[in-house]
mmCIF file of C-alpha atoms in Angstrom:
data_model
loop_
_atom_site.group_PDB
_atom_site.id
_atom_site.type_symbol
_atom_site.label_atom_id
_atom_site.label_comp_id
_atom_site.label_asym_id
_atom_site.label_seq_id
_atom_site.Cartn_x
_atom_site.Cartn_y
_atom_site.Cartn_z
ATOM 1 C CA SER A 1059 189.926 9.543 19.613
ATOM 2 C CA ALA A 1060 187.148 10.121 21.776
ATOM 3 C CA VAL A 1061 187.760 12.620 24.423
ATOM 4 C CA ILE A 1062 185.618 12.424 27.886
ATOM 5 C CA SER A 1063 185.722 15.118 30.377
ATOM 6 C CA GLN A 1064 184.612 14.210 33.800
ATOM 7 C CA LYS A 1065 184.296 16.341 37.037
ATOM 8 C CA PRO A 1066 184.542 16.888 39.531
ATOM 9 C CA SER A 1067 188.247 14.924 39.861
ATOM 10 C CA ARG A 1068 187.918 14.545 43.289
ATOM 11 C CA ASP A 1069 185.954 15.626 46.294
ATOM 12 C CA ILE A 1070 185.206 15.165 49.915
ATOM 13 C CA CYS A 1071 181.517 15.218 50.903
ATOM 14 C CA GLN A 1072 179.744 15.297 53.825
ATOM 15 C CA ARG A 1073 177.132 12.285 55.114
ATOM 16 C CA GLY A 1074 173.842 12.757 53.792
ATOM 17 C CA THR A 1075 174.488 15.224 51.080
ATOM 18 C CA SER A 1076 174.377 14.406 47.282
ATOM 19 C CA LEU A 1077 176.833 15.140 44.376
ATOM 20 C CA THR A 1078 176.450 15.177 40.866
ATOM 21 C CA ILE A 1079 179.371 13.621 38.201
ATOM 22 C CA GLN A 1080 178.913 15.361 35.120
ATOM 23 C CA CYS A 1081 180.549 13.362 32.098
ATOM 24 C CA GLN A 1082 180.898 15.860 28.240
ATOM 25 C CA VAL A 1083 181.487 13.522 25.408
ATOM 26 C CA ASP A 1084 183.654 15.480 22.322
ATOM 27 C CA SER A 1085 181.171 13.774 19.879
ATOM 28 C CA GLN A 1086 177.940 12.111 19.765
ATOM 29 C CA VAL A 1087 177.655 8.717 21.455
ATOM 30 C CA THR A 1088 174.386 6.462 21.900
ATOM 31 C CA MET A 1089 175.159 4.860 24.838
ATOM 32 C CA MET A 1090 176.971 5.928 27.988
ATOM 33 C CA PHE A 1091 177.940 3.816 31.033
ATOM 34 C CA TRP A 1092 178.373 4.380 34.335
ATOM 35 C CA TYR A 1093 180.760 2.287 36.842
ATOM 36 C CA ARG A 1094 181.915 2.500 40.222
ATOM 37 C CA GLN A 1095 185.167 1.312 41.903
ATOM 38 C CA GLN A 1096 185.030 1.030 45.445
ATOM 39 C CA PRO A 1097 188.752 1.024 47.449
ATOM 40 C CA GLY A 1098 190.279 -2.398 46.321
ATOM 41 C CA GLN A 1099 187.614 -3.710 44.087
ATOM 42 C CA SER A 1100 186.910 -4.409 40.356
ATOM 43 C CA LEU A 1101 184.932 -1.769 38.415
ATOM 44 C CA THR A 1102 181.030 -2.357 38.702
ATOM 45 C CA LEU A 1103 178.450 -1.138 36.098
ATOM 46 C CA ILE A 1104 176.103 0.916 37.800
ATOM 47 C CA ALA A 1105 173.467 1.647 34.747
ATOM 48 C CA THR A 1106 173.495 2.547 31.106
ATOM 49 C CA ALA A 1107 172.547 5.914 29.934
ATOM 50 C CA ASN A 1108 170.442 5.930 27.035
ATOM 51 C CA GLN A 1109 169.574 9.568 25.387
ATOM 52 C CA GLY A 1110 165.765 9.874 25.170
ATOM 53 C CA SER A 1111 164.980 7.048 27.526
ATOM 54 C CA GLU A 1112 165.395 6.201 31.209
ATOM 55 C CA ALA A 1113 168.665 4.729 32.347
ATOM 56 C CA THR A 1114 169.076 1.251 32.777
ATOM 57 C CA TYR A 1115 170.216 -0.285 36.104
ATOM 58 C CA GLU A 1116 171.893 -3.232 37.209
ATOM 59 C CA SER A 1117 170.927 -5.170 40.229
ATOM 60 C CA GLY A 1118 171.818 -3.415 43.470
ATOM 61 C CA PHE A 1119 171.500 -0.041 42.079
ATOM 62 C CA VAL A 1120 168.738 2.053 42.112
ATOM 63 C CA ILE A 1121 167.303 5.239 40.377
ATOM 64 C CA ASP A 1122 166.500 6.958 43.521
ATOM 65 C CA LYS A 1123 169.943 6.242 44.990
ATOM 66 C CA PHE A 1124 171.874 6.883 41.786
ATOM 67 C CA PRO A 1125 169.770 9.260 39.605
ATOM 68 C CA ILE A 1126 171.048 9.861 35.816
ATOM 69 C CA SER A 1127 170.304 12.349 33.361
ATOM 70 C CA ARG A 1128 171.391 11.831 29.580
ATOM 71 C CA PRO A 1129 169.629 15.477 27.960
ATOM 72 C CA ASN A 1130 171.627 14.773 24.825
ATOM 73 C CA LEU A 1131 173.978 12.656 22.828
ATOM 74 C CA THR A 1132 177.504 13.988 24.261
ATOM 75 C CA PHE A 1133 176.385 14.375 27.817
ATOM 76 C CA SER A 1134 175.322 12.778 30.897
ATOM 77 C CA THR A 1135 175.470 13.107 34.824
ATOM 78 C CA LEU A 1136 175.331 10.858 37.466
ATOM 79 C CA THR A 1137 174.195 11.928 40.754
ATOM 80 C CA VAL A 1138 175.171 10.112 44.177
ATOM 81 C CA SER A 1139 172.267 10.891 46.681
ATOM 82 C CA ASN A 1140 172.279 10.743 50.486
ATOM 83 C CA MET A 1141 175.865 9.916 50.617
ATOM 84 C CA SER A 1142 177.124 7.592 53.474
ATOM 85 C CA PRO A 1143 180.661 6.100 53.723
ATOM 86 C CA GLU A 1144 180.015 3.315 51.712
ATOM 87 C CA ASP A 1145 179.774 5.505 48.639
ATOM 88 C CA SER A 1146 183.209 6.536 48.876
ATOM 89 C CA SER A 1147 184.448 5.404 45.606
ATOM 90 C CA ILE A 1148 185.764 6.160 41.934
ATOM 91 C CA TYR A 1149 182.893 6.787 39.590
ATOM 92 C CA LEU A 1150 183.716 6.640 36.108
ATOM 93 C CA CYS A 1151 181.677 6.924 32.491
ATOM 94 C CA SER A 1152 182.694 5.098 29.677
ATOM 95 C CA VAL A 1153 181.579 4.950 26.205
ATOM 96 C CA PRO A 1154 182.050 2.422 23.288
ATOM 97 C CA ARG A 1155 183.477 4.035 20.136
ATOM 98 C CA THR A 1156 183.740 2.291 16.529
ATOM 99 C CA GLY A 1157 186.711 3.684 14.474
ATOM 100 C CA THR A 1158 188.977 2.842 11.563
ATOM 101 C CA SER A 1159 191.233 0.859 13.797
ATOM 102 C CA GLY A 1160 188.003 -1.466 15.170
ATOM 103 C CA ASN A 1161 186.257 -1.274 18.519
ATOM 104 C CA THR A 1162 187.404 0.572 21.788
ATOM 105 C CA ILE A 1163 186.560 2.149 24.868
ATOM 106 C CA TYR A 1164 186.954 5.189 26.534
ATOM 107 C CA PHE A 1165 186.902 6.281 30.280
ATOM 108 C CA GLY A 1166 186.425 9.410 31.734
ATOM 109 C CA GLU A 1167 189.443 10.466 34.373
ATOM 110 C CA GLY A 1168 186.876 9.304 36.891
ATOM 111 C CA SER A 1169 185.717 11.281 39.981
ATOM 112 C CA TRP A 1170 187.286 10.083 43.090
ATOM 113 C CA LEU A 1171 184.759 10.758 46.095
ATOM 114 C CA THR A 1172 185.277 10.264 49.635
ATOM 115 C CA VAL A 1173 182.245 10.722 51.981
ATOM 116 C CA VAL A 1174 183.145 11.743 55.995
ATOM 117 C CA LYS B 567 176.700 -13.498 34.827
ATOM 118 C CA ASN B 568 180.066 -13.490 33.734
ATOM 119 C CA GLU B 569 182.648 -14.197 36.253
ATOM 120 C CA VAL B 570 186.339 -12.738 35.270
ATOM 121 C CA GLU B 571 189.555 -13.928 36.880
ATOM 122 C CA GLN B 572 193.051 -12.343 36.662
ATOM 123 C CA SER B 573 196.267 -13.858 37.863
ATOM 124 C CA PRO B 574 198.332 -12.965 39.259
ATOM 125 C CA GLN B 575 196.890 -10.493 41.574
ATOM 126 C CA ASN B 576 200.176 -8.570 42.320
ATOM 127 C CA LEU B 577 203.359 -8.796 40.097
ATOM 128 C CA THR B 578 207.012 -7.181 41.026
ATOM 129 C CA ALA B 579 209.590 -7.691 38.131
ATOM 130 C CA GLN B 580 212.747 -6.456 37.252
ATOM 131 C CA GLU B 581 213.319 -3.812 34.468
ATOM 132 C CA GLY B 582 213.727 -5.762 31.134
ATOM 133 C CA GLU B 583 211.508 -8.833 32.080
ATOM 134 C CA PHE B 584 209.066 -10.177 30.000
ATOM 135 C CA ILE B 585 205.521 -10.177 31.720
ATOM 136 C CA THR B 586 202.532 -12.215 31.324
ATOM 137 C CA ILE B 587 198.927 -11.603 32.937
ATOM 138 C CA ASN B 588 196.300 -13.949 32.401
ATOM 139 C CA CYS B 589 192.496 -13.489 32.227
ATOM 140 C CA SER B 590 190.020 -16.243 32.353
ATOM 141 C CA TYR B 591 185.992 -16.172 32.061
ATOM 142 C CA SER B 592 182.918 -18.304 32.028
ATOM 143 C CA VAL B 593 180.727 -16.884 29.627
ATOM 144 C CA GLY B 594 180.976 -16.615 25.634
ATOM 145 C CA ILE B 595 181.906 -13.032 24.740
ATOM 146 C CA SER B 596 181.694 -11.052 21.823
ATOM 147 C CA ALA B 597 184.923 -9.050 23.196
ATOM 148 C CA LEU B 598 187.650 -9.096 25.595
ATOM 149 C CA HIS B 599 189.412 -5.534 26.703
ATOM 150 C CA TRP B 600 192.831 -4.964 28.366
ATOM 151 C CA LEU B 601 192.826 -1.501 29.993
ATOM 152 C CA GLN B 602 195.806 0.347 32.192
ATOM 153 C CA GLN B 603 194.931 1.706 35.067
ATOM 154 C CA HIS B 604 197.254 4.679 36.520
ATOM 155 C CA PRO B 605 197.403 5.550 40.406
ATOM 156 C CA GLY B 606 194.926 8.856 39.934
ATOM 157 C CA GLY B 607 192.559 6.449 38.491
ATOM 158 C CA GLY B 608 192.509 7.281 34.870
ATOM 159 C CA ILE B 609 191.688 4.123 32.591
ATOM 160 C CA VAL B 610 193.112 3.794 29.375
ATOM 161 C CA SER B 611 192.200 0.973 26.854
ATOM 162 C CA LEU B 612 194.869 -1.150 25.585
ATOM 163 C CA PHE B 613 193.335 -3.739 23.200
ATOM 164 C CA MET B 614 189.916 -4.889 22.670
ATOM 165 C CA LEU B 615 190.274 -8.531 21.317
ATOM 166 C CA SER B 616 187.167 -10.824 19.779
ATOM 167 C CA SER B 617 190.122 -13.650 18.499
ATOM 168 C CA GLY B 618 193.514 -14.015 17.700
ATOM 169 C CA LYS B 619 196.120 -11.731 18.661
ATOM 170 C CA LYS B 620 197.089 -8.003 18.606
ATOM 171 C CA LYS B 621 200.394 -6.203 18.968
ATOM 172 C CA HIS B 622 201.192 -2.750 19.674
ATOM 173 C CA GLY B 623 204.661 -1.652 20.551
ATOM 174 C CA ARG B 624 205.947 -3.534 23.508
ATOM 175 C CA LEU B 625 202.411 -5.015 24.328
ATOM 176 C CA ILE B 626 201.142 -8.367 23.175
ATOM 177 C CA ALA B 627 197.611 -9.821 23.675
ATOM 178 C CA THR B 628 195.884 -13.114 22.975
ATOM 179 C CA ILE B 629 192.852 -14.311 23.363
ATOM 180 C CA ASN B 630 191.733 -18.258 23.196
ATOM 181 C CA ILE B 631 187.886 -18.190 22.393
ATOM 182 C CA GLN B 632 187.667 -22.162 23.022
ATOM 183 C CA GLU B 633 189.238 -22.126 26.246
ATOM 184 C CA LYS B 634 187.559 -18.675 27.409
ATOM 185 C CA HIS B 635 191.360 -17.323 28.110
ATOM 186 C CA SER B 636 193.493 -14.049 27.075
ATOM 187 C CA SER B 637 196.771 -13.028 28.261
ATOM 188 C CA LEU B 638 198.642 -9.836 27.807
ATOM 189 C CA HIS B 639 202.366 -9.807 27.375
ATOM 190 C CA ILE B 640 204.762 -6.904 27.978
ATOM 191 C CA THR B 641 208.266 -7.472 26.776
ATOM 192 C CA ALA B 642 211.295 -5.356 27.812
ATOM 193 C CA SER B 643 209.397 -4.093 30.829
ATOM 194 C CA HIS B 644 210.317 -0.489 31.906
ATOM 195 C CA PRO B 645 209.121 0.871 35.291
ATOM 196 C CA ARG B 646 206.839 3.306 33.478
ATOM 197 C CA ASP B 647 205.070 0.023 32.693
ATOM 198 C CA SER B 648 204.168 -0.186 36.394
ATOM 199 C CA ALA B 649 199.797 0.019 36.816
ATOM 200 C CA VAL B 650 197.090 -1.876 37.248
ATOM 201 C CA TYR B 651 196.092 -4.186 34.076
ATOM 202 C CA ILE B 652 192.626 -4.864 33.950
ATOM 203 C CA CYS B 653 190.903 -7.787 31.946
ATOM 204 C CA ALA B 654 187.079 -6.752 30.966
ATOM 205 C CA VAL B 655 184.529 -8.733 28.821
ATOM 206 C CA GLY B 656 181.383 -7.690 27.056
ATOM 207 C CA SER B 657 179.007 -10.045 26.039
ATOM 208 C CA GLY B 658 176.505 -7.522 23.883
ATOM 209 C CA GLY B 659 178.288 -6.258 20.992
ATOM 210 C CA GLY B 660 179.196 -3.268 22.561
ATOM 211 C CA ALA B 661 175.639 -2.721 23.700
ATOM 212 C CA ASP B 662 176.098 -3.803 27.082
ATOM 213 C CA GLY B 663 178.316 -2.753 29.855
ATOM 214 C CA LEU B 664 181.471 -4.459 30.607
ATOM 215 C CA THR B 665 182.224 -7.163 33.733
ATOM 216 C CA PHE B 666 185.915 -6.316 34.982
ATOM 217 C CA GLY B 667 188.517 -8.555 36.697
ATOM 218 C CA LYS B 668 189.893 -7.169 39.891
ATOM 219 C CA GLY B 669 193.175 -6.159 38.171
ATOM 220 C CA THR B 670 196.790 -7.066 38.476
ATOM 221 C CA HIS B 671 198.855 -4.658 39.808
ATOM 222 C CA LEU B 672 202.210 -4.687 38.397
ATOM 223 C CA ILE B 673 205.450 -3.235 39.723
ATOM 224 C CA ILE B 674 208.527 -3.066 37.621
ATOM 225 C CA GLN B 675 211.468 -1.989 39.522
ATOM 226 C CA PRO B 676 214.827 -0.598 37.856
#
């Protein structure tokens, strides 16, 4: 099974600052996904991070606000820039995986950010 | 864009009861996932379905592709089953991100 280590798990951030979230996967994966879950809401895809190319952002999300790096096949970072209270959310990374029992999807533990 | 609807939004039941959570979606998909999210935020994949039915322990998941509907059943429910259950669909064969329902908040009382 894939193991994703995500950090920080939780942080309180000052308005106007930026924070970088890291995800480390225990094996090489082609695609990594970044999601946001605002309080009481469903998860929403922010972007798809592919190694060796620019991340692909969903409608409503832009690179200046959520820059993503994918330097290799096991690691990715998401930065939340110039934070405001509306950015208070759980941020999760995710990878799909094909195994002996079929396809599944793995999530990091989540990064719970509170912007004050 | 796919619309994913789950019902009920909240469910409280007594230990031992049979639980059913429903999910419907609007556009054809390549796979449907049932996920479990605990209060700390971590998410665990329970099932991935593209057709038919899967069973794991006390959990059963079914999908009807024609009706664009899936159900998650929990037999002999237990307080440790208390969590948020989320339905998510993908349409790109794993190459696209998922679209999520809002989740069903399940509480099993002893």
